[in-house]
mmCIF file of N, CA and C in Angstrom:
data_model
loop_
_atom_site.group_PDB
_atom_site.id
_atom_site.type_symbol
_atom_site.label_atom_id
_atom_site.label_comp_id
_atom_site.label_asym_id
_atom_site.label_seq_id
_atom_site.Cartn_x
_atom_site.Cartn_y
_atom_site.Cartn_z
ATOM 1 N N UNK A 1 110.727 -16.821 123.656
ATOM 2 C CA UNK A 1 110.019 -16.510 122.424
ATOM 3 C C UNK A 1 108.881 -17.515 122.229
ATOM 4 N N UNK A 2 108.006 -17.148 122.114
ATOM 5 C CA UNK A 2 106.446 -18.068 121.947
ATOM 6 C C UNK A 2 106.279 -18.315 120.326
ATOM 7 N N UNK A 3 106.282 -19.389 120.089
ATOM 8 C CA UNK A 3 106.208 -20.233 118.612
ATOM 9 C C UNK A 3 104.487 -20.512 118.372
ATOM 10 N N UNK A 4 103.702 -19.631 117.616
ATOM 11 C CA UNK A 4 102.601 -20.023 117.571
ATOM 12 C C UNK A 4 102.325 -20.829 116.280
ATOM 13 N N UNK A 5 100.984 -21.574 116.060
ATOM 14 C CA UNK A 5 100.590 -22.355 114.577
ATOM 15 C C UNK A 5 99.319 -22.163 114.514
ATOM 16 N N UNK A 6 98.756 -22.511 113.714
ATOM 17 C CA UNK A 6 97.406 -22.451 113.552
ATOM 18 C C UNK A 6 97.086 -23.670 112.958
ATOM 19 N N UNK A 7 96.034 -24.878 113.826
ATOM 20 C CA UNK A 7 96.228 -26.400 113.326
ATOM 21 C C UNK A 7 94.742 -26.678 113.218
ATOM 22 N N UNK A 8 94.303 -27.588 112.345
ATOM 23 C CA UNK A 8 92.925 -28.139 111.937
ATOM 24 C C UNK A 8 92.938 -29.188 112.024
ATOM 25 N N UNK A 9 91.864 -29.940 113.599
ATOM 26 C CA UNK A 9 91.707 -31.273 113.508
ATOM 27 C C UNK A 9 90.475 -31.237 112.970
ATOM 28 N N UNK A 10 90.247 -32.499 111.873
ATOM 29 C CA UNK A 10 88.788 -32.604 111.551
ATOM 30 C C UNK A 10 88.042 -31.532 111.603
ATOM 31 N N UNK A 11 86.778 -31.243 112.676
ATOM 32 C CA UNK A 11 85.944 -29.743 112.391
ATOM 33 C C UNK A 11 86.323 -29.029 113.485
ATOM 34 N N UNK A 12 87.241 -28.795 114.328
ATOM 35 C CA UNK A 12 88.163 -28.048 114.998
ATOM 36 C C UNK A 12 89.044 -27.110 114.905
ATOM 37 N N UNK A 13 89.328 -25.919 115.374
ATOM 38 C CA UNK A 13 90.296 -25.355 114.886
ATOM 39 C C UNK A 13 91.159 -24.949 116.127
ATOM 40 N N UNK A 14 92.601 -25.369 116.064
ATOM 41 C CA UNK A 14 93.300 -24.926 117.087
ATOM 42 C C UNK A 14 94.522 -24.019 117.269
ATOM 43 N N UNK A 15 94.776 -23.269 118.063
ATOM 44 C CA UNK A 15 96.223 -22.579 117.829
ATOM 45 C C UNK A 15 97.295 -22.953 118.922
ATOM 46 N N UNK A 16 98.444 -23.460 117.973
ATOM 47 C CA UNK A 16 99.259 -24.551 118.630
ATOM 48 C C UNK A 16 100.355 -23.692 118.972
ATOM 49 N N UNK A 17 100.920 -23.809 120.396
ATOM 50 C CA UNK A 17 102.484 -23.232 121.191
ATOM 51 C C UNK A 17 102.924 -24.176 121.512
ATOM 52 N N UNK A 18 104.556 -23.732 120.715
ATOM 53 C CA UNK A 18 105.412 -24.901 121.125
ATOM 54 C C UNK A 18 105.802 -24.701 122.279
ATOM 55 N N UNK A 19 106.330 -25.492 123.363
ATOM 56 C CA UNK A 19 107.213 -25.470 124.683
ATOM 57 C C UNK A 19 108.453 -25.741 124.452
ATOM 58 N N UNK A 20 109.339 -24.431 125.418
ATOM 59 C CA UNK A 20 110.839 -24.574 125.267
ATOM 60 C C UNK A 20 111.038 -26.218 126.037
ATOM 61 N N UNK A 21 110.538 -26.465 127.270
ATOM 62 C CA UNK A 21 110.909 -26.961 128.320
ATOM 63 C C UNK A 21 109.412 -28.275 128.130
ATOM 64 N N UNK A 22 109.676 -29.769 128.278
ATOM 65 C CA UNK A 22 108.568 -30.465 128.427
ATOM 66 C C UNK A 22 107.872 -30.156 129.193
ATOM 67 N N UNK A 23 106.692 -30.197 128.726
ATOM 68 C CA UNK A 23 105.536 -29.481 129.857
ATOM 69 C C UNK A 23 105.514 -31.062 130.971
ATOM 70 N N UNK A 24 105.310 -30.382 132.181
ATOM 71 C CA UNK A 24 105.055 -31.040 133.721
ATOM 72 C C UNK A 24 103.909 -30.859 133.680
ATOM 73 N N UNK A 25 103.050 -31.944 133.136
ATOM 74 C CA UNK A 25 101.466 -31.984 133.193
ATOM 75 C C UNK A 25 101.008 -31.925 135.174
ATOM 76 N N UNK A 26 101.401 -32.371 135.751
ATOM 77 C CA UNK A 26 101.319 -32.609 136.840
ATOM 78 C C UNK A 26 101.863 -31.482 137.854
ATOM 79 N N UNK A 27 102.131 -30.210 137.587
ATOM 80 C CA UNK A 27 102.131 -28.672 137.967
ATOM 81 C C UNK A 27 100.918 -28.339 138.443
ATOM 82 N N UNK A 28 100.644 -28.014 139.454
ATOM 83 C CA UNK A 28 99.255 -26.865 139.835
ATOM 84 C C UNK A 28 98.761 -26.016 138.546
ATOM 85 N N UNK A 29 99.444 -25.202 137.941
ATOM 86 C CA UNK A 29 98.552 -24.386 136.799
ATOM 87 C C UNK A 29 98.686 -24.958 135.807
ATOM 88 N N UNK A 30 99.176 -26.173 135.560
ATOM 89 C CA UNK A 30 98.647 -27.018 134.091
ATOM 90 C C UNK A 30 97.724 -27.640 134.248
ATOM 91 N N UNK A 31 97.899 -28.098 135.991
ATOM 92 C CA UNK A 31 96.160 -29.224 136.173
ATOM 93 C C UNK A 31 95.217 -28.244 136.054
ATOM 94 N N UNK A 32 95.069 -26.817 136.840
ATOM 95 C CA UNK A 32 94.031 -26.655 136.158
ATOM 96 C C UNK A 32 93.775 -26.007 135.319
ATOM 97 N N UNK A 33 94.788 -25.434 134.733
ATOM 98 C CA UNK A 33 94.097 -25.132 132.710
ATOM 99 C C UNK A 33 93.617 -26.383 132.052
ATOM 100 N N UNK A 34 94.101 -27.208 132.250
ATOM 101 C CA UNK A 34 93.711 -28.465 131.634
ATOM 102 C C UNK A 34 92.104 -29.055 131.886
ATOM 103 N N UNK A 35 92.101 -28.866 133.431
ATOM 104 C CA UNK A 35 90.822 -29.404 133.577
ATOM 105 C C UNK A 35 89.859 -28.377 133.598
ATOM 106 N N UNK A 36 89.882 -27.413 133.135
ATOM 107 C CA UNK A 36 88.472 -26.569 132.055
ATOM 108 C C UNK A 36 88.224 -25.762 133.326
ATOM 109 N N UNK A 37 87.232 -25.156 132.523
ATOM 110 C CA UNK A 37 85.823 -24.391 133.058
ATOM 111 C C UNK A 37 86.101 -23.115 133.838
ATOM 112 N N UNK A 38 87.669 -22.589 133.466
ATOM 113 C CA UNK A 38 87.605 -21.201 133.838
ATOM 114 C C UNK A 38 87.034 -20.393 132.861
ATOM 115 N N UNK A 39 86.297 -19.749 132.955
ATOM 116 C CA UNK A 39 85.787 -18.594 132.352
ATOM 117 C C UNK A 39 86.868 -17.620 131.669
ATOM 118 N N UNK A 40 86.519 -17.255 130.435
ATOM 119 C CA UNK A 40 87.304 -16.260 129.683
ATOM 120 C C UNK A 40 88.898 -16.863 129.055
ATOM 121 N N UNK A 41 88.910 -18.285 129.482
ATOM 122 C CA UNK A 41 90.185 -18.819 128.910
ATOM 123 C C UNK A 41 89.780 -19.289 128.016
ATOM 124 N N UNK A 42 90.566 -19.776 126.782
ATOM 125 C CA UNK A 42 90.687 -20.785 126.073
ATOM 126 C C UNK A 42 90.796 -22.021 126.577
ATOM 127 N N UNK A 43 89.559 -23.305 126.166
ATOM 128 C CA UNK A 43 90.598 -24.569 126.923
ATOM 129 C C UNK A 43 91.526 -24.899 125.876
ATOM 130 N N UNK A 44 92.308 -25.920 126.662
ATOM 131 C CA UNK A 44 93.988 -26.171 126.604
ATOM 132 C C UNK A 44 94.138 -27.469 126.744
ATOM 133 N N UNK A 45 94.590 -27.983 126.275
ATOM 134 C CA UNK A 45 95.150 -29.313 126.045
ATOM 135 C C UNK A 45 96.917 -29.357 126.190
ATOM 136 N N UNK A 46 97.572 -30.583 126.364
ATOM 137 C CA UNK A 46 98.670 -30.642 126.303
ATOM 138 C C UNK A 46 99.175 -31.930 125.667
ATOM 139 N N UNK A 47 99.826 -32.049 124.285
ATOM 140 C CA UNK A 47 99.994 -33.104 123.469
ATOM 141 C C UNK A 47 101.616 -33.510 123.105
ATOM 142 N N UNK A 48 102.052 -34.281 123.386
ATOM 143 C CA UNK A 48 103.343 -34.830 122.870
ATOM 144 C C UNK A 48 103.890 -35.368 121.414
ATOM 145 N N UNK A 49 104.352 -34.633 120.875
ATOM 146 C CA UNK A 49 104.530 -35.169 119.398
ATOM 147 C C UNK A 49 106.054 -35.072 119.318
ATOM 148 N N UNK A 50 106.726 -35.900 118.560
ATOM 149 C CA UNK A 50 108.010 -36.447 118.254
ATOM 150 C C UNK A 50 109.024 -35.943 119.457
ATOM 151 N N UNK A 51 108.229 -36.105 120.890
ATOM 152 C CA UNK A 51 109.678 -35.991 121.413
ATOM 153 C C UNK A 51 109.213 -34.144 121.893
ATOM 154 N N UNK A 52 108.335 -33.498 121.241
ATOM 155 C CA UNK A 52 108.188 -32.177 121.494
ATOM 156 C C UNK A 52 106.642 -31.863 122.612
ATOM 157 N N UNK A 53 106.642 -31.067 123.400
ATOM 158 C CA UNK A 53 105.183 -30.758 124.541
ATOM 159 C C UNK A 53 104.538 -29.303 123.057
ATOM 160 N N UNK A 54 103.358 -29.435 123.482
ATOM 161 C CA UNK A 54 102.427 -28.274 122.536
ATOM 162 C C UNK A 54 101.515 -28.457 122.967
ATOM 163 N N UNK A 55 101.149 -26.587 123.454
ATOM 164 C CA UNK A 55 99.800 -26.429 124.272
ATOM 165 C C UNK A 55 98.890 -26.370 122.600
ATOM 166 N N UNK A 56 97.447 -26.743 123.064
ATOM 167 C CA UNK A 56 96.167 -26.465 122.217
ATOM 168 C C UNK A 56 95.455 -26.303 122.896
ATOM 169 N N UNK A 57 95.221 -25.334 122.097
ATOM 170 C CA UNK A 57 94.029 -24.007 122.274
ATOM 171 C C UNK A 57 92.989 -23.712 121.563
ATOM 172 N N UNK A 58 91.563 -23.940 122.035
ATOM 173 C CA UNK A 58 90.603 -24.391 120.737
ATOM 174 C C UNK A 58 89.875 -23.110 120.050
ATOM 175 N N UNK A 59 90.103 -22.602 119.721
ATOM 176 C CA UNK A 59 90.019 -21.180 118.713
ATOM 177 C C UNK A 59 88.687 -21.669 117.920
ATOM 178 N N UNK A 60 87.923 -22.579 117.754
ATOM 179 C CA UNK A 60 86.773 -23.034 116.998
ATOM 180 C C UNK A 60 85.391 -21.462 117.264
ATOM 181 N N UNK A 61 85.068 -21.516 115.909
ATOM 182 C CA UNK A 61 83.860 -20.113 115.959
ATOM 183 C C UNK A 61 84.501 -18.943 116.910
ATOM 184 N N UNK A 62 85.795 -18.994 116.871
ATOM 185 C CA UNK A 62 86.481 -17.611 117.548
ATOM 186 C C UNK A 62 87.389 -16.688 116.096
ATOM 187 N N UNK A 63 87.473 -15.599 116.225
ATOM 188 C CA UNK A 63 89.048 -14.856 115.981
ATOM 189 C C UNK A 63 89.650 -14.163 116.608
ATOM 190 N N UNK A 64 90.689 -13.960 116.321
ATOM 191 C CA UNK A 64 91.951 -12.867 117.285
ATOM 192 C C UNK A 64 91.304 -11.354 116.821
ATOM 193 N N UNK A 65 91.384 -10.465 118.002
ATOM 194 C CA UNK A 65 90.530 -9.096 117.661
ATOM 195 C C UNK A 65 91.844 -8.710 116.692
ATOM 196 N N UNK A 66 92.967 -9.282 116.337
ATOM 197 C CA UNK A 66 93.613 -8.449 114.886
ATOM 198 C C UNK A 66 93.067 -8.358 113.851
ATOM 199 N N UNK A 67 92.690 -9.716 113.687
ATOM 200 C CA UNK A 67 92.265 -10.050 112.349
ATOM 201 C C UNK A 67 91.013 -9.504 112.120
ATOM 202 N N UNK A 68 90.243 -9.526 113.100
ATOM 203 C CA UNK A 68 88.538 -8.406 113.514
ATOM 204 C C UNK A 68 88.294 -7.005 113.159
ATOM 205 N N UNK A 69 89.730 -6.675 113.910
ATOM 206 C CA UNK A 69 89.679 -5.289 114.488
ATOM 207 C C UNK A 69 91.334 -4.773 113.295
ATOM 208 N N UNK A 70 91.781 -5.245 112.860
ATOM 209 C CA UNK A 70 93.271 -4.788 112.855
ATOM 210 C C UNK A 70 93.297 -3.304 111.940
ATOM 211 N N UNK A 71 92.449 -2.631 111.138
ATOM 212 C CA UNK A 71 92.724 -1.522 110.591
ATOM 213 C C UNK A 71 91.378 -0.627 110.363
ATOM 214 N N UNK A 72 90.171 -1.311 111.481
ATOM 215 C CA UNK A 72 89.284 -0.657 111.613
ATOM 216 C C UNK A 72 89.054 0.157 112.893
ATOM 217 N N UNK A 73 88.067 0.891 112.881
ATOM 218 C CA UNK A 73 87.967 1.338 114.471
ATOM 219 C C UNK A 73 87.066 0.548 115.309
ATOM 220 N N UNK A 74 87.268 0.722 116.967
ATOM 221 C CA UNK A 74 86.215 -0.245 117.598
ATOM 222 C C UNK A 74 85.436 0.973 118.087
ATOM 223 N N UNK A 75 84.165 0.802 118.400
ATOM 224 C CA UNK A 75 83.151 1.424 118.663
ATOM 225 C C UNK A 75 83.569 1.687 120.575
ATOM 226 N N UNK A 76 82.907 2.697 120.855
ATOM 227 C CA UNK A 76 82.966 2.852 122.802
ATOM 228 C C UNK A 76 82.059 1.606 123.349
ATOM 229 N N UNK A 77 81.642 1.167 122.927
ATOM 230 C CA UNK A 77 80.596 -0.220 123.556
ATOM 231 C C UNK A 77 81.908 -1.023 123.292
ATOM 232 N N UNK A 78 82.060 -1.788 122.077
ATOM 233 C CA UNK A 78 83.089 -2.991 122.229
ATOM 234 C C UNK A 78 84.356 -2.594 123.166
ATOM 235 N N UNK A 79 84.938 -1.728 123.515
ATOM 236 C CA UNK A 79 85.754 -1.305 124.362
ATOM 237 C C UNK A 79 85.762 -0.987 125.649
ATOM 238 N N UNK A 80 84.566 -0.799 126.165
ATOM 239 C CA UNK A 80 83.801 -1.176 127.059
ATOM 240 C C UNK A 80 83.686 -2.274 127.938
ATOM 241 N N UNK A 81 82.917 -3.331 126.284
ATOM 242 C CA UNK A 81 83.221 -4.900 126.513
ATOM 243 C C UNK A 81 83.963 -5.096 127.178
ATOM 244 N N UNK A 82 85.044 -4.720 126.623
ATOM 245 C CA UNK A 82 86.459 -5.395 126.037
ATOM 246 C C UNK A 82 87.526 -5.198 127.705
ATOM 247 N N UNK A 83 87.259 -4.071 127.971
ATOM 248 C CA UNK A 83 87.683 -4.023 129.314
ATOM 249 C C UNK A 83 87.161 -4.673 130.481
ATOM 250 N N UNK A 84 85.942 -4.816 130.876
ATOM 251 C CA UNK A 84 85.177 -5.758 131.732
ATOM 252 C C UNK A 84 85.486 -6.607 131.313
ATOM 253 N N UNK A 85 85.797 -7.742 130.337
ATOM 254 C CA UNK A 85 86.279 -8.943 130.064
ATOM 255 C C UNK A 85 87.346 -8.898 131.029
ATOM 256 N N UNK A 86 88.409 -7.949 130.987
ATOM 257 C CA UNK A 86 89.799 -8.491 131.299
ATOM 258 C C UNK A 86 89.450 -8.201 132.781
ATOM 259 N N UNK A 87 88.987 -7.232 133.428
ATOM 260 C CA UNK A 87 88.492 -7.476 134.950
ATOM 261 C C UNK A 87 87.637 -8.663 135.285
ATOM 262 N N UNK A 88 86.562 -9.230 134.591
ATOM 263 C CA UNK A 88 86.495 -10.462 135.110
ATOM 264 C C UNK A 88 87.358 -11.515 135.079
ATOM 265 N N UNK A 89 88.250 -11.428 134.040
ATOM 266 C CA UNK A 89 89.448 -12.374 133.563
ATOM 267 C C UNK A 89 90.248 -12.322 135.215
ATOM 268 N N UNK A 90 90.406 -11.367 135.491
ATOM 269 C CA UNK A 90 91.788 -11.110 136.150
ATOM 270 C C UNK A 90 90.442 -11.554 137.535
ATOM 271 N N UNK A 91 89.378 -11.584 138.259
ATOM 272 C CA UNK A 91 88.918 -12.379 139.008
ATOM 273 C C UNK A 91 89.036 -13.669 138.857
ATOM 274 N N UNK A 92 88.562 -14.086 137.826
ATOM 275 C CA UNK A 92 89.110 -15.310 137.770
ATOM 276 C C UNK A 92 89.991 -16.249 137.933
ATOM 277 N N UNK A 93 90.977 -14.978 137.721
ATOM 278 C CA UNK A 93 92.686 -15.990 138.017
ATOM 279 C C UNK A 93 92.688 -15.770 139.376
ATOM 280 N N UNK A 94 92.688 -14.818 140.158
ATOM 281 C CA UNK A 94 92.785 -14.767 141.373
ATOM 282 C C UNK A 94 91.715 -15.665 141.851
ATOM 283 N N UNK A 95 90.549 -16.465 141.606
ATOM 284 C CA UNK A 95 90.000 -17.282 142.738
ATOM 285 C C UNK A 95 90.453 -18.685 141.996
ATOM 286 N N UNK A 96 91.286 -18.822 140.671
ATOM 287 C CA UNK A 96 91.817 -20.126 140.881
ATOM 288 C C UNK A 96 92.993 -19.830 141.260
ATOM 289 N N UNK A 97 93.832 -19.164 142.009
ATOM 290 C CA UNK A 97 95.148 -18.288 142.495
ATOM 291 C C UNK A 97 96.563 -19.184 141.117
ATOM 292 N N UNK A 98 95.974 -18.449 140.067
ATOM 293 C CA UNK A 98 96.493 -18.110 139.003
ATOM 294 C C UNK A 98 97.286 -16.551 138.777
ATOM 295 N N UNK A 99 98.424 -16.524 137.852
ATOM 296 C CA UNK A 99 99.221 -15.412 137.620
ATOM 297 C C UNK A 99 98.568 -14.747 136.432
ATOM 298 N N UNK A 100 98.336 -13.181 136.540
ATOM 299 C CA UNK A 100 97.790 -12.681 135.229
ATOM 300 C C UNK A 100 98.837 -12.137 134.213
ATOM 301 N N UNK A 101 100.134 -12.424 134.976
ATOM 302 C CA UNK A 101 101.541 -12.114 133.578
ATOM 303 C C UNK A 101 101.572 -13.080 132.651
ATOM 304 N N UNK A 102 100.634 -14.090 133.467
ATOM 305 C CA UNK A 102 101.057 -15.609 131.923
ATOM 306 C C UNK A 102 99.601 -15.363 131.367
ATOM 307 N N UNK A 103 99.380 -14.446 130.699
ATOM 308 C CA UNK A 103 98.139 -14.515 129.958
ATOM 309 C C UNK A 103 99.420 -13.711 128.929
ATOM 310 N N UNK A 104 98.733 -14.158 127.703
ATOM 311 C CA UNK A 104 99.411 -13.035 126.633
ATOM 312 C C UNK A 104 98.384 -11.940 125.898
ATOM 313 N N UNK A 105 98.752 -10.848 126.134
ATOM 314 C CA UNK A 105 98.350 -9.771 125.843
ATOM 315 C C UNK A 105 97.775 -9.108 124.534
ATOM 316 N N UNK A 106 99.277 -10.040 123.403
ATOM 317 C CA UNK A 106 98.988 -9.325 121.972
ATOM 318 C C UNK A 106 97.239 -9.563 121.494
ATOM 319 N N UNK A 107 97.041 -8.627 120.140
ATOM 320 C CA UNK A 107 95.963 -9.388 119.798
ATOM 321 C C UNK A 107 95.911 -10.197 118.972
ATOM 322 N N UNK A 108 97.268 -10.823 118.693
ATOM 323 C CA UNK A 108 96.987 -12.065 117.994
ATOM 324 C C UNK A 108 96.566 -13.563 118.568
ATOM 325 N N UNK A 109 96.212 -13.099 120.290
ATOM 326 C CA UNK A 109 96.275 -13.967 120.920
ATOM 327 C C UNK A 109 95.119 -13.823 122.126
ATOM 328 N N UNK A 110 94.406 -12.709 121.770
ATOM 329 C CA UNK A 110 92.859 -12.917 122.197
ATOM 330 C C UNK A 110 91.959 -12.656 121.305
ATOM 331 N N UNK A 111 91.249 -13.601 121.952
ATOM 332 C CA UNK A 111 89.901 -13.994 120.626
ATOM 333 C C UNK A 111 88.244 -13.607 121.191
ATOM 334 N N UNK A 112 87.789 -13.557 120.007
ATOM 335 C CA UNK A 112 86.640 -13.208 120.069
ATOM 336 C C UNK A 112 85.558 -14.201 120.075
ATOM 337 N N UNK A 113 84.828 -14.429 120.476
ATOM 338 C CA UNK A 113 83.636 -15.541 119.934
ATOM 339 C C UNK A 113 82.524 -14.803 119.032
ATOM 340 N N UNK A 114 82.695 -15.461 117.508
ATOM 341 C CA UNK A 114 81.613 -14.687 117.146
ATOM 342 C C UNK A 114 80.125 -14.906 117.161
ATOM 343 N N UNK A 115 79.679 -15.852 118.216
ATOM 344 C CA UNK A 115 79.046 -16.018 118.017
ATOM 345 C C UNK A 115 78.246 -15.653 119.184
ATOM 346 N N UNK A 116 78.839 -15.439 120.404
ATOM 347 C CA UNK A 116 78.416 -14.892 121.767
ATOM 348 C C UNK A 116 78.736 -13.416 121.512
ATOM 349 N N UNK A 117 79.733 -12.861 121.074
ATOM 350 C CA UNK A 117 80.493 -11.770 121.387
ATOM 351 C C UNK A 117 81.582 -12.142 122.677
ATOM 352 N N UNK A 118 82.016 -12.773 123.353
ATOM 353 C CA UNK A 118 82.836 -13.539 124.570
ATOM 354 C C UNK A 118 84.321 -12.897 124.349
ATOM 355 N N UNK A 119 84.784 -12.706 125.249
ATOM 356 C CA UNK A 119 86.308 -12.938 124.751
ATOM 357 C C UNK A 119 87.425 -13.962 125.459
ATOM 358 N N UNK A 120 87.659 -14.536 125.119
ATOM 359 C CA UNK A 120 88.639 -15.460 125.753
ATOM 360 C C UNK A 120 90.369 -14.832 125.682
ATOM 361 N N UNK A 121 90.869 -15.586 126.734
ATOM 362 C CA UNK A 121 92.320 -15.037 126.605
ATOM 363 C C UNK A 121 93.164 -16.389 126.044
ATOM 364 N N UNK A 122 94.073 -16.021 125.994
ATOM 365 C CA UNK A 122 95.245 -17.380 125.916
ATOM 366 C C UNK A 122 96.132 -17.270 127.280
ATOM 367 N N UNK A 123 96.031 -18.165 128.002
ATOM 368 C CA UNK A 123 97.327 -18.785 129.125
ATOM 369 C C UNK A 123 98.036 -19.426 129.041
ATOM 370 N N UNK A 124 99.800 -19.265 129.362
ATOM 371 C CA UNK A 124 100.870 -20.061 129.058
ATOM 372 C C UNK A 124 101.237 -20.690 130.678
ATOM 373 N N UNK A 125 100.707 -21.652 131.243
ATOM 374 C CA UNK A 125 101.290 -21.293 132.593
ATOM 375 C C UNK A 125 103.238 -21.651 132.961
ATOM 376 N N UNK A 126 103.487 -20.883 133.790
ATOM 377 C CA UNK A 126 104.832 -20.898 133.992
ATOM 378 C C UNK A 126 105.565 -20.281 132.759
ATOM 379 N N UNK A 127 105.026 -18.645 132.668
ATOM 380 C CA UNK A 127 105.614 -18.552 130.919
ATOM 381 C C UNK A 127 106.416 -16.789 131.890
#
């Protein structure tokens, strides 16, 4: 079961998952979620607080297409978008030979950039 939060550092905004299991920073797919620059992810951090591991995820000038989209209709262009996102997504994982089951799917958990139009995913690795 995935424990999500929604946390505000200073002018940041992040959405926090707890870990059942201490995260093994030192795993192949935590080093590199951690060390950036895949395309279409969220970056990710990994922080230790009282004894507990919690991924962050920087959600800043983003929202989840629920909160966007949740009781309106989307147009054939944003859906469009919206699908080529997840085919480049899913290149992506395959040339960092990443799994596309640890992405989470809901839409409370892909976001939008509103300011590009972008979409980013969320990755749990080893989930």
């Amino acid at each position: 079961m995935i424990r999500s939060e929604y946390v505000r550092d200073l002018n940041r905004n992040f959405e926090r998952i707890g870990l059942e299991n201490e995260a093994d920073c030192k795993r192949y797919q935590y080093c590199i979620l951690f060390r950036g620059g895949i395309k279409y992810l969220l970056s990710c951090s990994c922080k230790q607080i009282d004894g507990c591991s919690y991924l962050y995820y920087d959600i800043s000038s983003s929202q989840n297409i629920k909160q966007l989209f949740g009781e309106k209709s989307i147009s054939r262009g944003w859906m469009k978008e919206f699908l080529w996102s997840i085919r480049r997504l899913r290149q992506e994982l395959n040339r960092f030979l990443l799994d596309d089951r640890n992405i989470l799917w809901s839409p409370e958990h892909i976001y939008q950039d509103l300011e590009k139009n972008d979409f980013r995913f969320l990755y749990i690795p080893y989930c």
